[in-house]
mmCIF file of C-alpha atoms in Angstrom:
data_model
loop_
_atom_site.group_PDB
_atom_site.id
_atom_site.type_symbol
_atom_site.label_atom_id
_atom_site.label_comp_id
_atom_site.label_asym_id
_atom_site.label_seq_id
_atom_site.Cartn_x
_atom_site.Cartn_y
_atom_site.Cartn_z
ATOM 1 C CA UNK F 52 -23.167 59.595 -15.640
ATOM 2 C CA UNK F 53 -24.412 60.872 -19.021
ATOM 3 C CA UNK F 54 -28.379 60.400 -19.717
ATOM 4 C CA UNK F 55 -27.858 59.037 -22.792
ATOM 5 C CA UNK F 56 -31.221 57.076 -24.459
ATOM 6 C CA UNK F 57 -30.253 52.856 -24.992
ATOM 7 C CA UNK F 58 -30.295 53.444 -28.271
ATOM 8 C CA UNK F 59 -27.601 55.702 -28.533
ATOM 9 C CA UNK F 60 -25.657 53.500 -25.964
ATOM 10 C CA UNK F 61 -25.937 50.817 -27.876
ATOM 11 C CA UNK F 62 -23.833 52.295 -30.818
ATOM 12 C CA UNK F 63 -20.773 52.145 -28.655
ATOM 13 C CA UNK F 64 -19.898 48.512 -29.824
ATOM 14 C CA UNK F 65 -18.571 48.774 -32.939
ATOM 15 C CA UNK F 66 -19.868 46.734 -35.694
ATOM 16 C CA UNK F 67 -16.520 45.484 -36.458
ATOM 17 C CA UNK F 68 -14.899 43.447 -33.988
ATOM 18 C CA UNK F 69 -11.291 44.283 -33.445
ATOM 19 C CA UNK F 70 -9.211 41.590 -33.473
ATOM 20 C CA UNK F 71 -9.035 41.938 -29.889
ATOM 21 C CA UNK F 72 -12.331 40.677 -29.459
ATOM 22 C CA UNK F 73 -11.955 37.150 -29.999
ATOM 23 C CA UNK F 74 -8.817 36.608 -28.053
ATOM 24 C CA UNK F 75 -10.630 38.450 -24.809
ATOM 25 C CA UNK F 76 -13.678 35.744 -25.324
ATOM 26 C CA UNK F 77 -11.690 32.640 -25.537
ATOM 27 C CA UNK F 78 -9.325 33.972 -22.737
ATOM 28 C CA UNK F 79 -10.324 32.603 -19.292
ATOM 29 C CA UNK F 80 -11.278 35.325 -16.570
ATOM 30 C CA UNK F 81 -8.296 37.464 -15.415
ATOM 31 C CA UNK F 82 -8.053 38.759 -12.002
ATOM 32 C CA UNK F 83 -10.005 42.042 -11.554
ATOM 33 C CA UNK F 84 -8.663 45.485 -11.983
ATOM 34 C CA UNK F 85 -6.456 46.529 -8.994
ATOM 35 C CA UNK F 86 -6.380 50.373 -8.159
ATOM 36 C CA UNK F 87 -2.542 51.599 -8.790
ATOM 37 C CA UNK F 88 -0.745 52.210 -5.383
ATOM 38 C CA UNK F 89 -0.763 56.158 -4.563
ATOM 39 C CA UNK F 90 2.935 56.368 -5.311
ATOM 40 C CA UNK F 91 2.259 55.203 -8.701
ATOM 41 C CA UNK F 92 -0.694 57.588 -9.176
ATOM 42 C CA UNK F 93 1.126 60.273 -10.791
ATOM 43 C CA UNK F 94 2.849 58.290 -12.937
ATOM 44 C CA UNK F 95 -0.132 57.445 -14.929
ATOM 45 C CA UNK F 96 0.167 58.620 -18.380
ATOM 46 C CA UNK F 97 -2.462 57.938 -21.715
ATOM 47 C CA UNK F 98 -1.638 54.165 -22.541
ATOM 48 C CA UNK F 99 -0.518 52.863 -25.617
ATOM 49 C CA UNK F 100 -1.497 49.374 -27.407
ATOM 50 C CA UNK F 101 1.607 48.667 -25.601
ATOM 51 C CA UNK F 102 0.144 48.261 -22.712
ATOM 52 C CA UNK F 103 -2.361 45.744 -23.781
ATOM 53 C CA UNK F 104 -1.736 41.962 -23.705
ATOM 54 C CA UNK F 105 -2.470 41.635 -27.567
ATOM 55 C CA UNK F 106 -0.161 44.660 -28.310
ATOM 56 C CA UNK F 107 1.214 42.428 -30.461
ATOM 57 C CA UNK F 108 -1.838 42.440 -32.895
ATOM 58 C CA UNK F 109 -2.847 45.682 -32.883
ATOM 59 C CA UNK F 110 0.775 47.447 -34.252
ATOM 60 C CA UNK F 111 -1.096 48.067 -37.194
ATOM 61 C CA UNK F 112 -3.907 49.238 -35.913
ATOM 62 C CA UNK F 113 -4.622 53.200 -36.450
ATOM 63 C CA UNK F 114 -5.204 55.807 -33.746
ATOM 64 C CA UNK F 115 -8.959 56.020 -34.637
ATOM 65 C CA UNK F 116 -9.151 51.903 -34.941
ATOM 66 C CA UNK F 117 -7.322 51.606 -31.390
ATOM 67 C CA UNK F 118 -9.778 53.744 -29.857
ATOM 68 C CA UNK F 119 -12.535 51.755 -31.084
ATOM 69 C CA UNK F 120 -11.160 48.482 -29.820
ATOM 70 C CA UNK F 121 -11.233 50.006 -26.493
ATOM 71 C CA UNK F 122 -14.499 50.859 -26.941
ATOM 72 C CA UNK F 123 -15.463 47.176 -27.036
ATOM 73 C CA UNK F 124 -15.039 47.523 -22.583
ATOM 74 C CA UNK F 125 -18.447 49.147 -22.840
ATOM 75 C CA UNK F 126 -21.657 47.986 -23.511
ATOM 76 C CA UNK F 127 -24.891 49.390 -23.313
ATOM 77 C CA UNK F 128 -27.057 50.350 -20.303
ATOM 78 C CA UNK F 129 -30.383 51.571 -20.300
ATOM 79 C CA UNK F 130 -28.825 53.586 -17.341
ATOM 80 C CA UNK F 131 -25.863 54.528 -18.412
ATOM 81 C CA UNK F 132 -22.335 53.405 -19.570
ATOM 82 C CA UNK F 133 -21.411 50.180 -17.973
ATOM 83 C CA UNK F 134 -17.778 48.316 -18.283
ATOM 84 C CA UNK F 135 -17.131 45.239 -19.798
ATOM 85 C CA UNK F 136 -15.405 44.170 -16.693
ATOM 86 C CA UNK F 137 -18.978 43.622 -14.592
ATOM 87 C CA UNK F 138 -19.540 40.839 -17.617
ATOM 88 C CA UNK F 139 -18.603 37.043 -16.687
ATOM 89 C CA UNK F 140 -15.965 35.849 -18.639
ATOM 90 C CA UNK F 141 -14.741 38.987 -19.126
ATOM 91 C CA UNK F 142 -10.720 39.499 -19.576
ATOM 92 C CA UNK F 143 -9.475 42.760 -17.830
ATOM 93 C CA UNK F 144 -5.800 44.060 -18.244
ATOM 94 C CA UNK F 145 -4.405 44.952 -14.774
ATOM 95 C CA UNK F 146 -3.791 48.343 -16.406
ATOM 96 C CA UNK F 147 -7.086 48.774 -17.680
ATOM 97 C CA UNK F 148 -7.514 51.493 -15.653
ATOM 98 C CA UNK F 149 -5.474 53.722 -17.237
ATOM 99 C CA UNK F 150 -7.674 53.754 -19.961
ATOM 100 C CA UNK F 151 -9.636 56.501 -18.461
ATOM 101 C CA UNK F 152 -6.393 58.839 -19.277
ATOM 102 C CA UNK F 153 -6.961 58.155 -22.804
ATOM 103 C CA UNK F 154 -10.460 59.360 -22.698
ATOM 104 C CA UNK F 155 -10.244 62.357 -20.552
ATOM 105 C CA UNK F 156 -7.700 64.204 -19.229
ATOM 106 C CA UNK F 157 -8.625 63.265 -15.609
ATOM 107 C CA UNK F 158 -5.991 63.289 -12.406
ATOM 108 C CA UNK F 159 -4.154 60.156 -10.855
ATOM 109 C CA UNK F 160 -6.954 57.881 -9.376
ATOM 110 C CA UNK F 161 -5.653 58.249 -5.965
ATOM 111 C CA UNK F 162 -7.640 61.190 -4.941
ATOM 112 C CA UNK F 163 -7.375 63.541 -2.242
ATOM 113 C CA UNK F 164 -10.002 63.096 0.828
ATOM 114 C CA UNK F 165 -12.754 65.392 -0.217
ATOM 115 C CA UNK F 166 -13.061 66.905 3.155
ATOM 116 C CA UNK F 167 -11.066 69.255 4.901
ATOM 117 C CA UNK F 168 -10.814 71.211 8.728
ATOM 118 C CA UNK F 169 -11.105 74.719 9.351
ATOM 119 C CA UNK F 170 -7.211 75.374 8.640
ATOM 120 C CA UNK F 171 -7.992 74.378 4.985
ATOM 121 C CA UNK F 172 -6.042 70.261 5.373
ATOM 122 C CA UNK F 173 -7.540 67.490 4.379
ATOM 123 C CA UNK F 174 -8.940 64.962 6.445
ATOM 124 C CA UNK F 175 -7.603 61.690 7.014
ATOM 125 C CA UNK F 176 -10.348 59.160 6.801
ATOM 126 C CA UNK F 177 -10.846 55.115 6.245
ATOM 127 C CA UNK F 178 -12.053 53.463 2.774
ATOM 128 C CA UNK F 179 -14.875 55.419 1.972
ATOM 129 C CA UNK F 180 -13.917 58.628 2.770
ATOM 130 C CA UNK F 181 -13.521 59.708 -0.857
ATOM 131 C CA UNK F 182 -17.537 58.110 -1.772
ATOM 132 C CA UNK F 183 -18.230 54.324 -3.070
ATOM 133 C CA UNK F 184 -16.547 52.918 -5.494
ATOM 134 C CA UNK F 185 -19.810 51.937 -7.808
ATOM 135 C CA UNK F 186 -21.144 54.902 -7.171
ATOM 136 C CA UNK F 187 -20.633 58.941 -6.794
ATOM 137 C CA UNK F 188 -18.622 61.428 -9.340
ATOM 138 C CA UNK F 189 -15.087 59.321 -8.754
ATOM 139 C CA UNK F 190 -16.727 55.812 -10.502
ATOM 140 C CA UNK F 191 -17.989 57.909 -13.727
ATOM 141 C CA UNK F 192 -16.109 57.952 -17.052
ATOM 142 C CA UNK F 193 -17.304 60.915 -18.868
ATOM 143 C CA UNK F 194 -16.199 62.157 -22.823
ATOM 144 C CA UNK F 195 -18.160 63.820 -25.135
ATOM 145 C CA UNK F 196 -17.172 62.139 -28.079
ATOM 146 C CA UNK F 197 -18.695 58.320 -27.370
ATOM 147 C CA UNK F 198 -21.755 60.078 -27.666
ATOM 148 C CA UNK F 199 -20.862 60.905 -31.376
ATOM 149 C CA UNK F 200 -19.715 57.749 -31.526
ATOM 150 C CA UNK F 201 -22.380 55.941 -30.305
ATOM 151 C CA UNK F 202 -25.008 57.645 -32.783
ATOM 152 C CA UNK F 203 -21.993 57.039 -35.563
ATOM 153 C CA UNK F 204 -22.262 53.066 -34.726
ATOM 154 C CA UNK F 205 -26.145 52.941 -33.596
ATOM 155 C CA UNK F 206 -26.633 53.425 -37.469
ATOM 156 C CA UNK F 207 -25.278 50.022 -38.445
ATOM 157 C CA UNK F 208 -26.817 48.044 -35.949
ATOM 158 C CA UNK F 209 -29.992 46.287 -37.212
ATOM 159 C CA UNK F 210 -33.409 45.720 -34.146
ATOM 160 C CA UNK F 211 -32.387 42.458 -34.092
ATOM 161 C CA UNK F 212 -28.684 43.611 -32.582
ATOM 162 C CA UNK F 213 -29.921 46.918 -30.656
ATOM 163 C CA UNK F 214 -32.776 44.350 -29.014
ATOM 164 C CA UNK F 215 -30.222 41.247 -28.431
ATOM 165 C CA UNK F 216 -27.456 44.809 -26.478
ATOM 166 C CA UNK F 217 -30.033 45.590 -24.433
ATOM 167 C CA UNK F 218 -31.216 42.433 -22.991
ATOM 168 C CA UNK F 219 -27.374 41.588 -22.165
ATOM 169 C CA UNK F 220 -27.375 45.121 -20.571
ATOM 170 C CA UNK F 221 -30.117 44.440 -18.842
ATOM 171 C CA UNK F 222 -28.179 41.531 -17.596
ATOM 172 C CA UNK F 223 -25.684 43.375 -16.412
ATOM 173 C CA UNK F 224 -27.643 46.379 -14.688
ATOM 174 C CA UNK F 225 -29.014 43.538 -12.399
ATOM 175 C CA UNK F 226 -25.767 42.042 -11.691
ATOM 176 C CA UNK F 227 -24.393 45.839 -10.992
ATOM 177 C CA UNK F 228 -26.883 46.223 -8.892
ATOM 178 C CA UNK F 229 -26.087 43.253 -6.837
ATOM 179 C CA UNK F 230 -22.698 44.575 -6.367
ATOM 180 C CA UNK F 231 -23.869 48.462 -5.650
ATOM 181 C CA UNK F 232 -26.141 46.699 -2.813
ATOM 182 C CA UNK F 233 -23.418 44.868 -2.037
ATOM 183 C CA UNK F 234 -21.250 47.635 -1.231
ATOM 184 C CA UNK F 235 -23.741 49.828 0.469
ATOM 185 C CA UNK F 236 -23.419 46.943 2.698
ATOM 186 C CA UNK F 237 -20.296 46.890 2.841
ATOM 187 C CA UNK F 238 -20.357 50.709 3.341
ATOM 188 C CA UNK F 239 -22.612 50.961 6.176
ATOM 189 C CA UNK F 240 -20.584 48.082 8.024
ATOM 190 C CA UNK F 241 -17.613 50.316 7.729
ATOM 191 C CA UNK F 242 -19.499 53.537 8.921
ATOM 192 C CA UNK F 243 -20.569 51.594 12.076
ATOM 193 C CA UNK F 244 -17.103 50.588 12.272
ATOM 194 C CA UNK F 245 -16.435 53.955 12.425
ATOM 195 C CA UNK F 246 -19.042 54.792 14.601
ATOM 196 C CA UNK F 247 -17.707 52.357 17.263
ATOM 197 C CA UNK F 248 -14.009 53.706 16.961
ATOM 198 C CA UNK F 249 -15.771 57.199 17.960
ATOM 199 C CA UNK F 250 -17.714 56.062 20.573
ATOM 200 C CA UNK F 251 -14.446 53.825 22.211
ATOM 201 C CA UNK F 252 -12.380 57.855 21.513
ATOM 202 C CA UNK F 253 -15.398 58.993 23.648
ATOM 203 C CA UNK F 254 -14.720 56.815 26.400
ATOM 204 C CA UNK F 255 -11.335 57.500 26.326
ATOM 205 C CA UNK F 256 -11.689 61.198 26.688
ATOM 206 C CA UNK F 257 -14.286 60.526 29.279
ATOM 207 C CA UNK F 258 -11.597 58.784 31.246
ATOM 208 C CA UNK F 259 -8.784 61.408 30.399
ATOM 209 C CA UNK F 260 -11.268 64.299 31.724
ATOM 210 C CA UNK F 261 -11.910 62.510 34.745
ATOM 211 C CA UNK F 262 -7.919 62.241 35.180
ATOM 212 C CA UNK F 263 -7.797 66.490 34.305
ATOM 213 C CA UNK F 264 -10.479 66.823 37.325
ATOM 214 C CA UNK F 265 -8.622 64.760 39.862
ATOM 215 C CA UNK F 266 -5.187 66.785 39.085
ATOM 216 C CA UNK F 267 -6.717 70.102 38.517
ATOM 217 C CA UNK F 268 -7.983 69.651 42.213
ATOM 218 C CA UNK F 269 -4.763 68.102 43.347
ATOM 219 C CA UNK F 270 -3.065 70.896 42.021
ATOM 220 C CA UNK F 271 -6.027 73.642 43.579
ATOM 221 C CA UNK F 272 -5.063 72.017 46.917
ATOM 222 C CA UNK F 273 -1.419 71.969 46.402
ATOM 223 C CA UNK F 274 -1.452 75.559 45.264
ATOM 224 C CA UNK F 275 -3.370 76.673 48.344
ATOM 225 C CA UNK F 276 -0.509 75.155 50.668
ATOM 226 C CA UNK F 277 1.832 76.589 48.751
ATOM 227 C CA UNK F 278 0.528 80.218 48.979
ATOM 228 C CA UNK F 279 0.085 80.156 52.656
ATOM 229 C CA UNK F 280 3.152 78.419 53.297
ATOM 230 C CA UNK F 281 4.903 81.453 51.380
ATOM 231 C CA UNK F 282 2.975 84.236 53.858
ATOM 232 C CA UNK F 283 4.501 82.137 56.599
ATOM 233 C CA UNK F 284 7.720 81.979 55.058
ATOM 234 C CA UNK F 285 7.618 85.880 54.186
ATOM 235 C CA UNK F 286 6.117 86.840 58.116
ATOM 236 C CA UNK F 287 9.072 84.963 59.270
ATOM 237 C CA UNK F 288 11.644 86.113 56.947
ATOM 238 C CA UNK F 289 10.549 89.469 57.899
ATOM 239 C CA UNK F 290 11.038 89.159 61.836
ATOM 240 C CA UNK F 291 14.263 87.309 60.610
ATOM 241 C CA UNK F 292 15.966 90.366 58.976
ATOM 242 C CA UNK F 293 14.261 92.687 61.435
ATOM 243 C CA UNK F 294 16.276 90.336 64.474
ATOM 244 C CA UNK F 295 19.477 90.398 62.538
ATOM 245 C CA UNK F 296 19.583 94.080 61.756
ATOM 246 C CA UNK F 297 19.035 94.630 65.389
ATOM 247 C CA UNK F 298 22.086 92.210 66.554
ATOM 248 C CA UNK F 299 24.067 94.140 64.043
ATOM 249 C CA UNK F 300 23.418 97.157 65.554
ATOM 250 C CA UNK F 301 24.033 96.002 69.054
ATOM 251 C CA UNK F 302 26.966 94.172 67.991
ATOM 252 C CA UNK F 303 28.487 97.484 66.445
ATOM 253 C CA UNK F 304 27.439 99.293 69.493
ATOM 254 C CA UNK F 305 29.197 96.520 72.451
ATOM 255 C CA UNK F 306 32.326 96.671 70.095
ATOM 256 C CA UNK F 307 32.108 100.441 70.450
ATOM 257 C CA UNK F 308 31.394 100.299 74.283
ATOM 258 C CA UNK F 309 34.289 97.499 74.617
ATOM 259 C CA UNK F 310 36.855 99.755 73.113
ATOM 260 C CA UNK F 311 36.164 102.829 74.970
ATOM 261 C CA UNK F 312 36.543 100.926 78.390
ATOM 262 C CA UNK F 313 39.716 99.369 76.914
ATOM 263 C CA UNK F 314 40.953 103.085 76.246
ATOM 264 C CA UNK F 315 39.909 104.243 79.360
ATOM 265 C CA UNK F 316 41.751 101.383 80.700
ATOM 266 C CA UNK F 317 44.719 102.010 79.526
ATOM 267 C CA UNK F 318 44.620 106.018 79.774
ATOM 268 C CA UNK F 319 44.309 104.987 83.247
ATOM 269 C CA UNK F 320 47.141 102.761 83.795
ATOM 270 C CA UNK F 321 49.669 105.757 81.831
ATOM 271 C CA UNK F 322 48.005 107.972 83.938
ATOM 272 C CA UNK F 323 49.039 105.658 87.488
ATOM 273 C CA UNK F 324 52.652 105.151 86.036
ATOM 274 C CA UNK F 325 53.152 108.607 85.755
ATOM 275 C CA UNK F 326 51.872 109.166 89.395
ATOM 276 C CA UNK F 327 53.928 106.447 90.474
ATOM 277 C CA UNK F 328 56.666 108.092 88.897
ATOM 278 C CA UNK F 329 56.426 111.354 90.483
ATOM 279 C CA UNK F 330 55.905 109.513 94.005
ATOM 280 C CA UNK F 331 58.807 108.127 94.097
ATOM 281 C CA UNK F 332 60.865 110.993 92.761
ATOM 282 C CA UNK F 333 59.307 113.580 95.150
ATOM 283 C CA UNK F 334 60.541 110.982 97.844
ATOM 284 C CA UNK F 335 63.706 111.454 96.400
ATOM 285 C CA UNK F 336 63.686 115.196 96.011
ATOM 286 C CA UNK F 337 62.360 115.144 99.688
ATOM 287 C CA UNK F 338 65.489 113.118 101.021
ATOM 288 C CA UNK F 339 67.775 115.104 99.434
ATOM 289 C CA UNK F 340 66.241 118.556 100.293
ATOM 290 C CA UNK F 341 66.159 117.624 103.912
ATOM 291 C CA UNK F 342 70.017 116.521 103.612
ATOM 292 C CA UNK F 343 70.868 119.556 101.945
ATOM 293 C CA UNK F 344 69.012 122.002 105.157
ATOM 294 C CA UNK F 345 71.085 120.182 107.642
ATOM 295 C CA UNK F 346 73.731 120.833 106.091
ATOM 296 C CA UNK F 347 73.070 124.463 105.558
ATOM 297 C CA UNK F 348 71.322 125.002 108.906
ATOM 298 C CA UNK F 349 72.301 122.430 111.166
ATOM 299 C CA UNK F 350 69.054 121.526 111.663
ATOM 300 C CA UNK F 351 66.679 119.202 109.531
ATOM 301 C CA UNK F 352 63.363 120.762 107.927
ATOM 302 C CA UNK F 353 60.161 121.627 110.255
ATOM 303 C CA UNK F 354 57.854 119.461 108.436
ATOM 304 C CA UNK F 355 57.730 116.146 108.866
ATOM 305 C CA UNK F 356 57.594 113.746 106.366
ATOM 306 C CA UNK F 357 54.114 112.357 106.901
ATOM 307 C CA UNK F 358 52.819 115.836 107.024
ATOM 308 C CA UNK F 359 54.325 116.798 103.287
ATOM 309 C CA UNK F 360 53.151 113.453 101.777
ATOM 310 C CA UNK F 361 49.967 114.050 103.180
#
């Protein structure tokens, strides 16, 4: 807020009063000025005497004269620059407060938190995360030319005038001060709100860290059973393929032993048909060489037949 001496304040009520004036004072009291909704923020633009319920009466009215009609929203303050709209009776448009875009080039009132993490985002926060709204950089209407304006109009005002502005700002500053204490209030309700919301998170993790103990150790314990069962599994698996490599070796060597003795077996019974065979036909041979000497000699064959099979 510009430090600005009451005198030079005083000048920013023009000694003319705009047409404007009189309907505002004989208006009753409109409801206050809403903030626009974020969505809407952007598309704020510089207003126009269009946007004004007396539009209608100022279409005449010069750039330079239109700026000084909405110069009749402020009023002195020893303080500072105070709006009209803190006055009783007073008549505020509920786009009144675009009339900050015609002063300044400032952004869309719907501000960004001012606080941000260490990756550089902003923080999400409750009502007063961006300051109070009486108070702080974001409730201050700045522009270098009411100050030439205000020494331009303190000119034409007589004591009588400067004397009678200041008492009715003084008026004012109390009332704004009943609403700054107000909100401080207001304020520190909402930080212990806040506060509380943290300290209930607290709890929360409290609980939640007790629940990571119990299945960190649960899962310690379950993690130790599982590691010895798996040397118990490997001892065993190892005496497993040990066993069944040697019954595959003794398996290999009965099926070798069982067919050798089934060749020997049957080497043997070739070799006992064949002497069978030549039994009997030496029998034969025997019978018929004993018939044939007899025949020859007369007499049969010296040997007996007991004494050639034996």
């Amino acid at each position: 807020m510009s430090s600005t001496s009451p005198s030079a304040e005083i000048a920013l009520v023009p000694n003319v009063e705009p047409p404007a004036g009189e309907t505002r004072e004989a208006k009753p009291a409109a409801e206050p000025a809403r903030e626009a909704p974020p969505a809407l923020a952007k598309e704020i633009s510089p207003p126009t005497a269009a946007v004004e319920p007396f539009a209608a009466d100022l279409s005449t009215v010069t750039e330079n004269e239109a700026e000084r009609a909405e110069s009749d929203d402020v009023v002195a303050d020893p303080n500072g620059v105070l709006e009209r709209s803190s006055l009783p009776g007073s008549t505020l448009s509920p786009n009144s407060h675009r009339r900050g875009a015609s002063i300044t080039s400032t952004t869309s009132i719907s501000r960004r938190s001012v606080f941000t993490n260490v990756d550089g985002r902003t923080v999400a926060g409750s009502t007063f995360t961006n300051g109070a709204g009486t108070t702080g950089p974001n409730a201050i209407a700045e522009d270098e030319s009411l100050h030439q304006r205000a020494a331009s109009a303190e000119a034409t005002l007589s004591e009588d005038q400067k004397a009678k502005l200041a008492r009715s700002g003084s008026k004012n500053n109390k009332k704004l001060a009943k609403v700054i204490k107000s909100e401080a209030k207001v304020e520190k309700k909402a930080l212990s709100v806040a506060i509380h919301e943290l300290s209930e998170l607290q709890k929360m993790q409290k609980t939640a860290v007790k629940r990571e103990e119990k299945s960190q150790t649960l899962y310690n314990k379950t993690l130790s059973q599982f590691q010895k069962h798996e040397a118990i599994f490997f001892a065993a698996r190892s005496k497993y393929e040990a066993s069944q490599a040697l019954l595959t070796v003794n398996t290999e060597a009965l099926e070798v032993s069982r067919n050798s003795a089934k060749e020997t077996t049957a080497s043997m019974q070739e070799k006992s048909q064949e002497v069978d065979g030549l039994r009997k036909m030496f029998e034969v041979d025997e019978k018929e060489r004993e018939v044939k000497l007899v025949e020859l000699t007369g007499k049969g064959s010296v040997r007996s037949w007991w004494s050639i099979m034996g």
